[in-house]
Coordinates of C-alpha atoms and ligand atoms in Angstrom, one line a residue:
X338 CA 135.3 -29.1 75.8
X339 CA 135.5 -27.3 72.7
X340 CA 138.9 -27.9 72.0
X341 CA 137.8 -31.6 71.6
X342 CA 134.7 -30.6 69.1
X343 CA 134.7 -30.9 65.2
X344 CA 134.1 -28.1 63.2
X345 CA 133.9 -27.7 59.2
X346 CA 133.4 -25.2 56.9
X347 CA 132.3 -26.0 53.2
X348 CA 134.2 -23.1 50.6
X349 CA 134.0 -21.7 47.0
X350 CA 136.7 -23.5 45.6
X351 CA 136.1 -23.3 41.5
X352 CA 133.8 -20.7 39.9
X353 CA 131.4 -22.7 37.7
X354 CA 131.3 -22.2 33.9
X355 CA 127.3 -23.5 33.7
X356 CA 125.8 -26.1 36.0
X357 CA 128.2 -25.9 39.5
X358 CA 129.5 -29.4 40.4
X359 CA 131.1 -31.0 43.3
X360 CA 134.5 -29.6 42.3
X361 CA 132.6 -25.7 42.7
X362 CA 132.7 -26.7 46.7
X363 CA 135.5 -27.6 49.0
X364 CA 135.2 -29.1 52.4
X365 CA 137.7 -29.0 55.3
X366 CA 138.3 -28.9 59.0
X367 CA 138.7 -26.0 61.0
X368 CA 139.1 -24.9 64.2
X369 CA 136.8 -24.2 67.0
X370 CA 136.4 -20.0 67.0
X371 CA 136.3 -17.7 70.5
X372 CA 133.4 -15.6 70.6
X373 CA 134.8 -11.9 71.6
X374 CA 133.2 -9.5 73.5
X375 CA 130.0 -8.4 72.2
X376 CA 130.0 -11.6 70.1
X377 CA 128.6 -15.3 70.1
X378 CA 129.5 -18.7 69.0
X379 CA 126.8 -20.2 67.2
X380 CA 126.0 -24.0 65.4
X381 CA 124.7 -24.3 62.8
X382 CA 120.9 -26.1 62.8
X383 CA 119.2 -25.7 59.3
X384 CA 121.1 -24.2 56.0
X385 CA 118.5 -22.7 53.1
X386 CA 119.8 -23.7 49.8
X387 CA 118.4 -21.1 47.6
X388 CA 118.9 -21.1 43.2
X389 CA 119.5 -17.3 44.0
X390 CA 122.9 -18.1 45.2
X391 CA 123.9 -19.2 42.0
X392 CA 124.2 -15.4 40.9
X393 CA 126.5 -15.0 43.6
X394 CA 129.0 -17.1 42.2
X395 CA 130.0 -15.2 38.6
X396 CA 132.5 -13.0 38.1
X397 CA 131.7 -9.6 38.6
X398 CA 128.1 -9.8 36.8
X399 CA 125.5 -7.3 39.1
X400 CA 122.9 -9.6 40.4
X401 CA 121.3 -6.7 42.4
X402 CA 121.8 -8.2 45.6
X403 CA 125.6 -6.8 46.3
X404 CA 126.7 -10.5 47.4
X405 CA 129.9 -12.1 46.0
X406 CA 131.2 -15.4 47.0
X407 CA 134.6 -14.9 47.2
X408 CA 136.7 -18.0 46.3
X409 CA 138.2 -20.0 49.0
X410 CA 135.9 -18.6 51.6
X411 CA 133.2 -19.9 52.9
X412 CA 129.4 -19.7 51.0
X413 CA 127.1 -18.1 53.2
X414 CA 123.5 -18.8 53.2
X415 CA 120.2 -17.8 55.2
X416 CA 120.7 -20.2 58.2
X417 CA 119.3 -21.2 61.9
X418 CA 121.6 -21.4 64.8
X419 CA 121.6 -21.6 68.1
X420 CA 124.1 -19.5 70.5
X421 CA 126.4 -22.4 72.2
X422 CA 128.2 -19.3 74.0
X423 CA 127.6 -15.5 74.7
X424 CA 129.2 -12.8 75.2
X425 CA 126.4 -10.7 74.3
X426 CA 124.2 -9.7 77.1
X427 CA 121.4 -10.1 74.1
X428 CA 121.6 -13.3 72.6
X429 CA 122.1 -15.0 75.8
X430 CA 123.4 -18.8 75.4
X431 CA 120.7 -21.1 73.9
X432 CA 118.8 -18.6 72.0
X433 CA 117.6 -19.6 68.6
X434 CA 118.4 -16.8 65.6
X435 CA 118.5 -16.7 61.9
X436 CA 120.7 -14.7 59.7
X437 CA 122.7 -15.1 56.7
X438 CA 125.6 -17.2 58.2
X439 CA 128.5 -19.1 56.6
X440 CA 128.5 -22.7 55.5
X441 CA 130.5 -23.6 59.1
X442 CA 129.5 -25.9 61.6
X443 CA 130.4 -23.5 64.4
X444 CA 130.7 -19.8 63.8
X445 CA 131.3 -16.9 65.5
X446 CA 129.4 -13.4 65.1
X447 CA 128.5 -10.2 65.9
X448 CA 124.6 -10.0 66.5
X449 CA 124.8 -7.3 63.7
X450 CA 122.4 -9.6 60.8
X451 CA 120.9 -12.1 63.6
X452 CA 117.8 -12.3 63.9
X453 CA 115.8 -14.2 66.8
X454 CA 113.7 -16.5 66.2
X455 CA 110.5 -17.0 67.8
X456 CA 110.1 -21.0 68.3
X457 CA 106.3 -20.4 69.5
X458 CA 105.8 -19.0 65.6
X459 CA 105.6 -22.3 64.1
X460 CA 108.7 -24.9 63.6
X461 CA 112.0 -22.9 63.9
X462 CA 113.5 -24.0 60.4
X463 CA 110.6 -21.7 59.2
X464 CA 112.4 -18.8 59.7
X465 CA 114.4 -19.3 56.5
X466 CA 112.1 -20.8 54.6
X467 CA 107.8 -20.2 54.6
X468 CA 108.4 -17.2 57.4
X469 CA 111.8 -16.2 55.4
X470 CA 112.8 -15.2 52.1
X471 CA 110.6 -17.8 50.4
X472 CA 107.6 -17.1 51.7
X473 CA 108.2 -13.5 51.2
X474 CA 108.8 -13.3 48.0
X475 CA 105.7 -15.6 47.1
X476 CA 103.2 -13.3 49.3
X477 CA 104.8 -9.4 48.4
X478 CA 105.4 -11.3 44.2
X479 CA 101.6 -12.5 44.2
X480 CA 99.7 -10.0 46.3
X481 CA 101.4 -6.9 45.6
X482 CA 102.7 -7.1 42.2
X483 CA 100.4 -9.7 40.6
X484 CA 96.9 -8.6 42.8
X485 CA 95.0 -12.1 41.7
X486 CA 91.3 -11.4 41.7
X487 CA 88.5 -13.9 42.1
X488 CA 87.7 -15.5 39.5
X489 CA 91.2 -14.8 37.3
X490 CA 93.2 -17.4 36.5
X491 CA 96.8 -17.6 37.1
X492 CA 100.2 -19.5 36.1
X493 CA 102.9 -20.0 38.4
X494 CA 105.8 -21.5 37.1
X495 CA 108.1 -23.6 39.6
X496 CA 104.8 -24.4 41.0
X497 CA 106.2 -27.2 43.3
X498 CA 109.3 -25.6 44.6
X499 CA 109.5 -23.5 47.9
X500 CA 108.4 -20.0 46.2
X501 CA 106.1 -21.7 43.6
X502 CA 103.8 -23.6 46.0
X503 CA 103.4 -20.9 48.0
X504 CA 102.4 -18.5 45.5
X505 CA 100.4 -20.6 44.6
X506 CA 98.5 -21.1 47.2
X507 CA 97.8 -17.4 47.9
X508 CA 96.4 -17.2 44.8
X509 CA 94.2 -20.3 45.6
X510 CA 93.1 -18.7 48.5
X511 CA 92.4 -15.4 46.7
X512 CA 89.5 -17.7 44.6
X513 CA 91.2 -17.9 41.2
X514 CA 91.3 -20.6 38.6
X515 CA 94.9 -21.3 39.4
X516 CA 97.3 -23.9 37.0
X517 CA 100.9 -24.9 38.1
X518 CA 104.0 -25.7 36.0
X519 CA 106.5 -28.3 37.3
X520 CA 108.7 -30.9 35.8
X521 CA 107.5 -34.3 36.7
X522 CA 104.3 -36.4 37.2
X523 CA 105.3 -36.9 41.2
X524 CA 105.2 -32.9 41.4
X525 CA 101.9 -32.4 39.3
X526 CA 100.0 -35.3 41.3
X527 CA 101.3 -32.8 44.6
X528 CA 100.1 -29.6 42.8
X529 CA 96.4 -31.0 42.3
X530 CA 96.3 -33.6 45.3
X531 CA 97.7 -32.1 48.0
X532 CA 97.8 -28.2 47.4
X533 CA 94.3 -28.5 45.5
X534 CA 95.8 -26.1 42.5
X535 CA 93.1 -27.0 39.7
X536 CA 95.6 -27.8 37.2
X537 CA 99.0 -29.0 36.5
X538 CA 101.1 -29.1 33.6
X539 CA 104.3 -31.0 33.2
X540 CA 106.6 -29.2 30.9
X541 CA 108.8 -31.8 30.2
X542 CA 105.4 -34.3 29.5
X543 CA 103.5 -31.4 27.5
X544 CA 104.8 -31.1 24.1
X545 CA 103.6 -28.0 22.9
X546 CA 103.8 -26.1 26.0
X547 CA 102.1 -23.2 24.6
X548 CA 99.1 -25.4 23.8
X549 CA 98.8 -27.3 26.6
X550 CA 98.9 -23.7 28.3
X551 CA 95.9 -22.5 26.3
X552 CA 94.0 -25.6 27.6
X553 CA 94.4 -25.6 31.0
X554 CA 93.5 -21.7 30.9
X555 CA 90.7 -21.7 28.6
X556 CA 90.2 -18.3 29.8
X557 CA 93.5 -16.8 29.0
X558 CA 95.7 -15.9 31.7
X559 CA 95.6 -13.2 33.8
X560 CA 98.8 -13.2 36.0
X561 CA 101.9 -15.1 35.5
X562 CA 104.1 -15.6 38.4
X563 CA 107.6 -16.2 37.0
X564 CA 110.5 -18.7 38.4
X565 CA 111.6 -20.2 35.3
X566 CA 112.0 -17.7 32.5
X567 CA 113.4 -19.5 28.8
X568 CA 110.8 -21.2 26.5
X569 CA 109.0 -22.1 29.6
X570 CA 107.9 -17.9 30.0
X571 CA 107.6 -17.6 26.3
X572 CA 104.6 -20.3 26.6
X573 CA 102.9 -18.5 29.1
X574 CA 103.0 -15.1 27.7
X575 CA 101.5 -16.2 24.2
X576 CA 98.2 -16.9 26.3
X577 CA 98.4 -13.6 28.6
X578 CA 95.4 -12.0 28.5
X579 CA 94.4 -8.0 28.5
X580 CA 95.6 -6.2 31.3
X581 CA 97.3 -9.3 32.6
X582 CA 100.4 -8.9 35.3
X583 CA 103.6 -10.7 34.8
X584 CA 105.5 -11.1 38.5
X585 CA 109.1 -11.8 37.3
X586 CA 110.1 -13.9 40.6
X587 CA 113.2 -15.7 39.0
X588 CA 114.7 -16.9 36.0
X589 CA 116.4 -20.3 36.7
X590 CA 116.5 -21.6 33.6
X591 CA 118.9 -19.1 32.9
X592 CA 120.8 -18.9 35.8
X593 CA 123.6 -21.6 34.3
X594 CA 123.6 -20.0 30.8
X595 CA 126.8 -17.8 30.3
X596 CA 125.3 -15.8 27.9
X597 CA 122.1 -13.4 28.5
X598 CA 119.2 -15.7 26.6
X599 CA 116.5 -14.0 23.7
X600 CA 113.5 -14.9 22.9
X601 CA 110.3 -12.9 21.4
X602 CA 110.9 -9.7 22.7
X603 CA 107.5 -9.0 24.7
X604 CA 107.2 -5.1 24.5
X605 CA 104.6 -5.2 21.3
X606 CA 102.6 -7.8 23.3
X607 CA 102.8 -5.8 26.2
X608 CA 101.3 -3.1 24.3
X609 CA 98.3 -4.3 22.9
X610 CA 97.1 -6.3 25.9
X611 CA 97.9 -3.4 27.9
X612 CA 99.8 -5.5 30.4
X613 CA 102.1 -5.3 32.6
X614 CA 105.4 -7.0 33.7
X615 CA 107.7 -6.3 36.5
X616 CA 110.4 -8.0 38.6
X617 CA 111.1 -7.5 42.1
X618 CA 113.6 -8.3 45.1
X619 CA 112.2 -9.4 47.9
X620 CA 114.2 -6.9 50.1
X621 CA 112.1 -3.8 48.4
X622 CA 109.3 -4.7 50.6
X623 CA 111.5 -5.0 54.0
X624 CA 109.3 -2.6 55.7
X625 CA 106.8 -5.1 55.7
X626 CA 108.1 -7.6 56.4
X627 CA 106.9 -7.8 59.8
X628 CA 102.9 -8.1 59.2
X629 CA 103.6 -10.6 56.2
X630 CA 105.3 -13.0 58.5
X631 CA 102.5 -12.7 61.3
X632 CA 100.1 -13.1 58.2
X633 CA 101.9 -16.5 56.8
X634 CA 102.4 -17.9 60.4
X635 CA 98.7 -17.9 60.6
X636 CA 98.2 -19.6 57.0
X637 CA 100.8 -22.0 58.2
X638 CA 99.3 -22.7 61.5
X639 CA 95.6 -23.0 60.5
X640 CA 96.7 -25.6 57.2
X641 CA 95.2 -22.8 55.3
X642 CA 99.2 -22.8 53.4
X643 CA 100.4 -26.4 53.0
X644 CA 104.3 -26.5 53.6
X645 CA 106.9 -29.2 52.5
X646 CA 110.2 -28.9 53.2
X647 CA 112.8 -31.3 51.0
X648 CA 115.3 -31.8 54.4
X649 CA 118.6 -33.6 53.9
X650 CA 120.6 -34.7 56.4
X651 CA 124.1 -34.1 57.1
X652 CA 126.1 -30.5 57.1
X653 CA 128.7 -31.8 54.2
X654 CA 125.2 -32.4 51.8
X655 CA 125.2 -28.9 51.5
X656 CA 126.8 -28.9 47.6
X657 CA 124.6 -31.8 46.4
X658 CA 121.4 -30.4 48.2
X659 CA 122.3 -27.0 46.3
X660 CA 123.1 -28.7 42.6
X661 CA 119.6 -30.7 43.2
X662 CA 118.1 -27.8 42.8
X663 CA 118.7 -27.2 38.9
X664 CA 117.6 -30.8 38.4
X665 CA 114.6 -30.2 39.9
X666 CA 115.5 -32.8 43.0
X667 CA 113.5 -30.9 45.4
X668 CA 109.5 -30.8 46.3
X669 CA 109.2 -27.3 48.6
X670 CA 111.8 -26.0 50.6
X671 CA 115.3 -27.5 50.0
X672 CA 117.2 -27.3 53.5
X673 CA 119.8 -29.0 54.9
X674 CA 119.6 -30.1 59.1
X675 CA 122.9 -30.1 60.4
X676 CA 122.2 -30.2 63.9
X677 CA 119.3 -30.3 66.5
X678 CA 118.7 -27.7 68.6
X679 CA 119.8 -27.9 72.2
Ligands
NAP504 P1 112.7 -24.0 44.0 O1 111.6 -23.6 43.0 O2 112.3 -24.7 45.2 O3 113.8 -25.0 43.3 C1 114.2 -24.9 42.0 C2 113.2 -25.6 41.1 O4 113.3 -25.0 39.8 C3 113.6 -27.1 40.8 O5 113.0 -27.9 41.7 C4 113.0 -27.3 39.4 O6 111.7 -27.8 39.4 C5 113.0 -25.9 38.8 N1 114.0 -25.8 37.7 C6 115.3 -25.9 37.8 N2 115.9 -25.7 36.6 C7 114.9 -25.5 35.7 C8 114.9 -25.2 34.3 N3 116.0 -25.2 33.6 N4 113.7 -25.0 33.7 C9 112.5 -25.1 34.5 N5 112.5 -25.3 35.8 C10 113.7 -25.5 36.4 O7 113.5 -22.7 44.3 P2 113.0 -21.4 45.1 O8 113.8 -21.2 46.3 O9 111.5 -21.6 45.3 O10 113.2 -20.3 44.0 C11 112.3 -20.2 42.9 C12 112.7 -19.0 42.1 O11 112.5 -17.8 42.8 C13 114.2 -19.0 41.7 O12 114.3 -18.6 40.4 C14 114.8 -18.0 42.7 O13 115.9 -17.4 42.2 C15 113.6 -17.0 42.8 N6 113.6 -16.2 44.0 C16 113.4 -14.8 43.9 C17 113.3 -14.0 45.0 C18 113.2 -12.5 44.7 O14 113.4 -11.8 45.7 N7 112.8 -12.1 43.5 C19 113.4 -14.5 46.3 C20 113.6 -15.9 46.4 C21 113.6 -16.7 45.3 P3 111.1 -28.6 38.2 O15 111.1 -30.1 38.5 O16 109.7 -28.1 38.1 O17 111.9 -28.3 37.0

């Protein structure tokens, strides 16, 4: 029977110089793989998309994470599967996992990296997305590094994508004045309807952003959650306030830009409002990953955390899903469904 199936695999075929394009991605057919012993042939259910993965994609530049897509192989991305065939006396056929897996319709693997997934959680795509990497970074970024208090107002830029709205929210939660950046009117009327932020500010709309920061913090801001970096950071951090805390999340605005980008260097600043700015990886805070999850799930499942996820259909929409991203295509979570489960 699987001699008869279709499989595909979607490769780095051009490094980018800038934006990537269609011509960075290259799809072909492929042939169904054997699962050894000890292994397991998986398909592929829901691919993550992530701007992150962008950094995996230059030459020889240390984007702290260790991964390099090497060209003509496949990208690899945190995925869902489910195991079509063991030979693993763990991951018995029809168990769901998650793991960072290659762009391939089928795939075989070790269960080194898999992780199962627990479908009773909440909705199985979560795993990569509000219970993954995304939600992870939003609740270690906000609570840890940036430790909103009631009452303190906070920024988060990329305040409608999948980190952004979830960061977000915790700080809602946590009983702070809290004001979102995004880039169109569609995303701003989501930011104050739906997720109840109390303020949003188009960037694109705004004009003087660093104004039209000041008046949607009238109190100065205490912490800035980071996606965006550029003009778009230097905006925010004219209206940071003493002892405020800057969470450097990501930096997309700069993740196309060849060359590293200046603006007003921050350090005087950061002296004499005695603040304090720091960037993370999500991984640092592994160890807890655990009790975060379990903490989310039960935002998630009590509508306490409001979740949208941008799903396309169709494994070969993996390179426009992924290029959406640095137009700002996506509301929450871009992910791409390539197959149900079974
Ligand atoms: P996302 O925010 O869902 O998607 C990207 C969004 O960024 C777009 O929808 C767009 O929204 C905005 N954008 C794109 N280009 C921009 C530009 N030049 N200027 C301003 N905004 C721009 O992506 P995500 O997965 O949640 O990731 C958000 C950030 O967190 C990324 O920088 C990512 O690398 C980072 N991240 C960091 C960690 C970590 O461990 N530190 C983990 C996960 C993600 P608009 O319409 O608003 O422009």
């Amino acid at each position: 029977m699987k001699g008869e199936q279709q499989n595909r695999e979607i490769v780095f075929a051009e490094r980018p110089s800038g934006t990537p394009t269609l011509d960075t991605f290259s799809m072909r057919d492929i042939g169904m793989p054997q699962p050894q012993v000890g292994e397991v042939l998986l398909k592929s259910l829901y691919i993550s998309v992530d701007p992150g993965m962008r950094g995996f994609m230059d030459k020889g530049k240390d984007d702290g994470a260790g991964i390099r897509f090497e060209l003509d192989k496949p990208i690899t991305s945190r995925s869902v599967a489910q195991v079509m065939e063991s030979r693993n006396d763990d991951l018995p056929k029809g168990t769901i996992v998650h793991g960072r897996l290659a762009w391939q319709e089928y795939q075989t693997s070790k269960p080194d990296g898999l992780e199962q997934v627990d479908p009773s959680l909440a909705p199985i795509a979560t795993s990569v997305s509000i219970l993954g990497v995304t939600g992870l970074a939003a609740y270690f970024g906000m609570i840890n590094i940036g430790q909103p208090q009631k009452g303190e107002t906070v920024v988060i830029s990329g305040a409608a994508g999948a980190v952004g709205s979830v960061a977000a929210q915790i700080a809602k939660m946590k009983g702070c004045h809290v004001v979102g950046i995004a880039g169109s009117q569609t995303k701003i009327a989501y930011l104050e309807q739906e997720l109840g932020l109390d303020k949003g500010v188009n960037y694109k709309a705004a004009g003087d952003l660093e104004e039209a920061i000041r008046k949607a913090c009238p109190n100065g801001v205490d912490v800035f959650f980071d996606n965006v970096g550029g003009e778009l950071f230097d905006a925010v951090f004219a209206n940071i306030n003493w002892k405020a805390r800057i969470v450097i999340c990501g930096q997309i605005a700069g993740y196309n830009s060849p060359d590293p980008q200046q603006g007003p260097r921050p350090q005087q600043k950061l002296i004499k409002k005695s603040a304090r700015m720091e960037g993370f990886l999500v991984f640092d805070h592994r160890d807890r990953f655990e009790a975060a999850k379990k903490q989310l799930a039960e935002w998630y499942n009590s509508g306490d955390l409001k979740y949208r996820e941008n799903l396309v259909e169709g494994f070969e929409k993996l390179p426009t899903a992924f290029i959406g991203l640095f137009k700002g295509e996506n509301i929450g979570k871009q992910m791409v469904k390539v197959a149900d489960a079974q």
